[in-house]
């Protein structure tokens, strides 16, 4: 009995003297957690300082980098490859070099300008815009960006009637009064619009027939041979031989050309399939021709 009691007392004493793992673990976790927290704060602070420093350096680099020059009209001027033209003589009435716009500028030239020039682009507010506000942004960009289709028209209109001459994308001088009328069109009834269009089409058709009869020895009856390019190339030849701007050539000028001693032309001998350069040149010549000044 005495031996059993002593064994129990020794076991109880051993249990008391044995360190409690839970308390020991809890005691050690406190300093570890505090140290981990300090390390996390230090790391976060270092990251913030690094990011702030990087932003400051980036801003400094942006400020030190030279600002790209603004895109201007001379930047979009070019010359046609005259070796690809059937008639390489100079174009009468053209005062400036032709210019690219967003519709015909080559991709490599566009990429070059985007990399080296500051091209104006209005900053629009977020959200849906009214038609009026959208139009205001359109007008603003047309005024400031030489690549926009109507850039020269807005420049001409802003200068007013007594301003310096403005030239279109083909290099011809614009007529301020015609541009002003284009900017402020009159209200017409649908019936009047159709009547005016029919009259204009009929007049153009009549003039075209007269020009063909004055120029060709025999006018082809197959209209598939008489495309718009035939008329444009015909007018281009008369324009250069008479020294009259392309957009001003009328039947009376072709008659004057004949009176000057030029002979009838045989269509099958004269006509050549136009090159790509000739097609692009003619598109420039046609674009906005009705708004040019009569010299």
Coordinates of C-alpha atoms in Angstrom, one line a residue:
X1 CA 0.0 0.0 0.0
X2 CA 2.8 2.3 0.9
X3 CA 4.7 1.4 -2.3
X4 CA 1.6 2.1 -4.4
X5 CA 1.1 5.5 -2.8
X6 CA 4.8 6.5 -3.4
X7 CA 4.5 5.5 -7.0
X8 CA 1.4 7.6 -7.5
X9 CA 3.1 10.6 -5.8
X10 CA 6.1 10.3 -8.1
X11 CA 3.9 10.2 -11.1
X12 CA 1.9 13.3 -10.0
X13 CA 5.2 15.1 -9.3
X14 CA 6.5 14.2 -12.7
X15 CA 3.3 15.5 -14.3
X16 CA 3.7 18.8 -12.5
X17 CA 7.4 19.2 -13.3
X18 CA 6.9 18.3 -17.1
X19 CA 6.8 21.5 -19.2
X20 CA 3.4 22.0 -20.9
X21 CA 3.9 22.0 -24.7
X22 CA 0.8 24.2 -25.3
X23 CA 2.0 27.0 -23.0
X24 CA 5.5 26.7 -24.4
X25 CA 4.3 26.9 -28.0
X26 CA 2.1 29.9 -27.1
X27 CA 4.9 31.6 -25.4
X28 CA 7.2 31.2 -28.4
X29 CA 4.6 32.2 -31.1
X30 CA 4.2 35.7 -29.7
X31 CA 7.8 36.9 -30.6
X32 CA 7.6 35.1 -33.9
X33 CA 4.4 36.8 -34.9
X34 CA 5.7 40.2 -33.9
X35 CA 8.8 39.6 -35.9
X36 CA 6.8 38.5 -38.9
X37 CA 4.6 41.6 -38.7
X38 CA 7.7 43.8 -38.5
X39 CA 9.2 42.1 -41.6
X40 CA 5.9 42.5 -43.5
X41 CA 5.6 46.2 -42.7
X42 CA 9.3 46.7 -43.7
X43 CA 8.7 44.8 -47.0
X44 CA 5.6 46.8 -47.8
X45 CA 7.3 50.0 -47.0
X46 CA 10.2 49.1 -49.2
X47 CA 7.8 48.2 -52.0
X48 CA 6.0 51.5 -51.7
X49 CA 9.2 53.4 -51.8
X50 CA 10.4 51.4 -54.8
X51 CA 7.1 52.0 -56.7
X52 CA 7.1 55.7 -55.8
X53 CA 10.7 56.0 -56.9
X54 CA 10.0 54.2 -60.2
X55 CA 7.0 56.5 -60.9
X56 CA 9.1 59.6 -60.1
X57 CA 11.9 58.3 -62.4
X58 CA 9.3 57.5 -65.2
X59 CA 7.8 61.0 -64.8
X60 CA 11.3 62.5 -65.0
X61 CA 12.1 60.5 -68.1
X62 CA 8.9 61.7 -69.7
X63 CA 9.8 65.2 -68.9
X64 CA 13.3 64.8 -70.2
X65 CA 12.2 63.2 -73.5
X66 CA 11.8 65.7 -76.4
X67 CA 8.2 66.3 -77.3
X68 CA 7.2 65.2 -80.7
X69 CA 6.5 68.0 -83.2
X70 CA 2.9 68.6 -84.2
X71 CA 1.7 67.0 -87.5
X72 CA 1.5 69.7 -90.2
X73 CA 0.5 69.9 -93.8
X74 CA 4.1 69.5 -95.3
X75 CA 4.3 66.1 -93.4
X76 CA 1.6 64.6 -95.5
X77 CA 2.7 65.9 -98.9
X78 CA 4.1 63.6 -101.5
X79 CA 4.9 63.3 -105.3
X80 CA 3.5 60.9 -107.8
X81 CA 6.0 58.7 -109.6
X82 CA 6.0 60.4 -112.9
X83 CA 7.6 57.5 -114.6
X84 CA 4.3 55.6 -114.0
X85 CA 2.2 58.3 -115.7
X86 CA 1.2 58.1 -119.4
X87 CA 1.7 61.9 -119.6
X88 CA 4.4 63.0 -117.1
X89 CA 4.0 66.7 -118.0
X90 CA 3.2 69.1 -115.1
X91 CA -0.4 69.6 -114.1
X92 CA -1.7 73.2 -115.0
X93 CA -3.1 75.1 -112.1
X94 CA -1.6 72.9 -109.4
X95 CA 0.1 75.2 -106.8
X96 CA 1.2 72.7 -104.1
X97 CA 2.2 69.1 -103.9
X98 CA -0.6 66.6 -103.5
X99 CA -1.3 65.4 -99.9
X100 CA -2.3 62.1 -98.3
X101 CA -5.4 61.8 -96.2
X102 CA -6.5 59.0 -93.9
X103 CA -8.1 57.1 -96.8
X104 CA -5.1 56.7 -99.1
X105 CA -2.0 57.1 -96.9
X106 CA 0.3 54.0 -97.2
X107 CA 0.6 51.9 -94.0
X108 CA 4.3 52.5 -93.6
X109 CA 4.0 56.2 -93.9
X110 CA 1.1 56.2 -91.4
X111 CA 3.2 54.2 -88.9
X112 CA 6.1 56.6 -89.4
X113 CA 4.0 59.7 -88.7
X114 CA 2.4 58.1 -85.7
X115 CA 5.9 57.4 -84.3
X116 CA 7.4 60.8 -85.0
X117 CA 4.6 63.3 -84.9
X118 CA 2.0 64.4 -82.4
X119 CA -1.3 63.8 -84.3
X120 CA -4.2 65.8 -82.8
X121 CA -6.9 63.7 -81.2
X122 CA -9.7 65.3 -79.1
X123 CA -10.2 63.9 -75.7
X124 CA -13.9 62.9 -75.4
X125 CA -15.7 62.7 -72.1
X126 CA -16.9 59.3 -70.9
X127 CA -20.5 58.3 -71.6
X128 CA -22.9 58.7 -74.4
X129 CA -22.6 62.0 -76.3
X130 CA -25.2 63.9 -78.2
X131 CA -25.1 64.4 -81.9
X132 CA -24.3 68.0 -81.5
X133 CA -21.3 67.3 -79.2
X134 CA -20.0 64.5 -81.5
X135 CA -20.2 66.9 -84.4
X136 CA -18.2 69.6 -82.4
X137 CA -15.4 67.0 -81.8
X138 CA -15.5 66.0 -85.5
X139 CA -15.1 69.7 -86.6
X140 CA -12.3 70.3 -84.0
X141 CA -10.4 67.3 -85.2
X142 CA -10.9 68.2 -88.9
X143 CA -9.5 71.6 -88.2
X144 CA -6.4 70.4 -86.4
X145 CA -5.5 67.1 -88.1
X146 CA -4.1 67.5 -91.7
X147 CA -5.0 63.8 -92.4
X148 CA -8.7 64.4 -91.9
X149 CA -10.8 64.4 -95.2
X150 CA -12.2 68.0 -94.8
X151 CA -9.1 69.6 -93.2
X152 CA -8.5 72.0 -96.0
X153 CA -12.1 73.0 -96.3
X154 CA -12.3 74.1 -92.6
X155 CA -9.0 75.9 -93.0
X156 CA -10.3 77.8 -96.0
X157 CA -13.6 78.6 -94.2
X158 CA -11.8 79.8 -91.1
X159 CA -9.6 82.2 -93.1
X160 CA -12.7 84.0 -94.5
X161 CA -12.9 85.5 -98.0
X162 CA -10.0 87.9 -97.6
X163 CA -7.6 85.2 -96.1
X164 CA -4.6 83.7 -97.8
X165 CA -5.2 81.1 -100.5
X166 CA -6.0 77.5 -99.4
X167 CA -5.2 74.5 -101.5
X168 CA -7.0 71.2 -101.6
X169 CA -5.4 67.7 -101.4
X170 CA -4.8 67.7 -105.1
X171 CA -2.9 71.0 -104.9
X172 CA -5.6 73.3 -106.5
X173 CA -6.8 76.6 -104.9
X174 CA -10.2 76.4 -103.2
X175 CA -12.9 79.0 -103.9
X176 CA -14.0 80.5 -100.5
X177 CA -17.6 81.2 -101.7
X178 CA -18.1 77.6 -102.9
X179 CA -16.7 76.3 -99.6
X180 CA -18.9 78.6 -97.6
X181 CA -21.9 77.4 -99.4
X182 CA -20.9 73.8 -98.8
X183 CA -20.5 74.6 -95.1
X184 CA -24.0 76.2 -95.0
X185 CA -26.2 74.3 -97.4
X186 CA -29.6 75.6 -98.3
X187 CA -32.7 73.7 -97.4
X188 CA -34.4 72.2 -100.5
X189 CA -37.5 70.1 -100.9
X190 CA -37.0 66.5 -102.0
X191 CA -38.7 67.3 -105.3
X192 CA -36.3 70.2 -106.0
X193 CA -33.2 68.1 -105.1
X194 CA -34.2 65.4 -107.5
X195 CA -35.0 68.0 -110.3
X196 CA -31.6 69.7 -109.8
X197 CA -29.8 66.3 -109.8
X198 CA -31.5 65.3 -113.0
X199 CA -30.6 68.6 -114.6
X200 CA -26.9 68.3 -113.5
X201 CA -26.7 64.7 -114.8
X202 CA -28.2 65.5 -118.1
X203 CA -25.9 68.5 -118.6
X204 CA -22.8 66.4 -117.7
X205 CA -23.9 63.6 -120.1
X206 CA -24.4 66.1 -122.9
X207 CA -20.9 67.7 -122.3
X208 CA -19.3 64.3 -122.2
X209 CA -20.8 63.3 -125.6
X210 CA -19.5 66.6 -127.0
X211 CA -16.0 66.1 -125.6
X212 CA -15.8 62.5 -127.0
X213 CA -17.0 63.7 -130.5
X214 CA -14.5 66.5 -130.6
X215 CA -11.6 64.3 -129.4
X216 CA -12.1 60.9 -131.0
X217 CA -12.1 60.2 -134.7
X218 CA -14.8 57.6 -134.1
X219 CA -16.6 57.3 -130.7
X220 CA -16.8 53.7 -129.7
X221 CA -20.4 52.5 -129.5
X222 CA -19.5 50.0 -126.8
X223 CA -19.8 52.0 -123.6
X224 CA -17.7 49.4 -121.7
X225 CA -14.8 51.1 -123.5
X226 CA -15.8 54.5 -122.4
X227 CA -15.2 54.4 -118.6
X228 CA -14.8 57.5 -116.4
X229 CA -11.0 57.0 -116.8
X230 CA -11.3 57.5 -120.5
X231 CA -12.9 60.9 -120.0
X232 CA -10.5 61.9 -117.2
X233 CA -7.4 61.0 -119.3
X234 CA -8.7 62.8 -122.3
X235 CA -9.3 65.9 -120.3
X236 CA -5.9 65.6 -118.7
X237 CA -4.3 65.6 -122.1
X238 CA -6.2 68.6 -123.3
X239 CA -5.5 70.4 -120.0
X240 CA -1.8 70.0 -120.4
X241 CA -1.7 70.9 -124.1
X242 CA -3.8 74.0 -123.5
X243 CA -2.4 75.0 -120.1
X244 CA -5.9 75.1 -118.5
X245 CA -6.6 73.5 -115.1
X246 CA -8.1 70.0 -115.3
X247 CA -11.3 70.8 -113.5
X248 CA -12.1 73.7 -115.9
X249 CA -12.0 71.8 -119.2
X250 CA -15.4 72.0 -121.0
X251 CA -16.4 71.2 -124.6
X252 CA -15.4 74.7 -125.7
X253 CA -11.9 74.0 -124.5
X254 CA -11.7 70.8 -126.5
X255 CA -13.0 72.7 -129.5
X256 CA -10.2 75.3 -129.0
X257 CA -7.7 72.4 -128.8
X258 CA -8.9 71.2 -132.2
X259 CA -8.8 74.8 -133.6
X260 CA -5.2 75.0 -132.4
X261 CA -4.3 72.2 -134.9
X262 CA -4.6 69.0 -132.9
X263 CA -6.1 66.2 -134.9
X264 CA -8.7 63.6 -134.0
X265 CA -7.5 60.6 -132.0
X266 CA -8.2 56.9 -132.7
X267 CA -9.5 55.4 -129.5
X268 CA -7.9 52.0 -130.0
X269 CA -4.4 53.5 -130.6
X270 CA -4.7 56.1 -127.9
X271 CA -6.1 54.2 -125.0
X272 CA -3.8 52.5 -122.5
X273 CA -4.8 50.6 -119.3
X274 CA -4.0 53.0 -116.5
X275 CA -1.4 52.1 -113.9
X276 CA -2.1 52.1 -110.2
X277 CA -0.3 55.5 -109.9
X278 CA -2.5 57.0 -112.6
X279 CA -5.7 55.7 -110.9
X280 CA -4.6 57.3 -107.6
X281 CA -3.8 60.5 -109.3
X282 CA -7.1 60.7 -111.0
X283 CA -9.0 60.1 -107.7
X284 CA -7.1 63.1 -106.3
X285 CA -8.0 65.2 -109.3
X286 CA -11.7 64.3 -109.0
X287 CA -12.0 64.7 -105.2
X288 CA -13.6 68.1 -104.4
X289 CA -13.2 69.4 -107.9
X290 CA -16.4 71.4 -107.7
X291 CA -15.1 73.5 -104.9
X292 CA -12.0 74.8 -106.7
X293 CA -11.4 78.3 -107.9
X294 CA -11.9 79.1 -111.6
X295 CA -8.6 80.7 -112.7

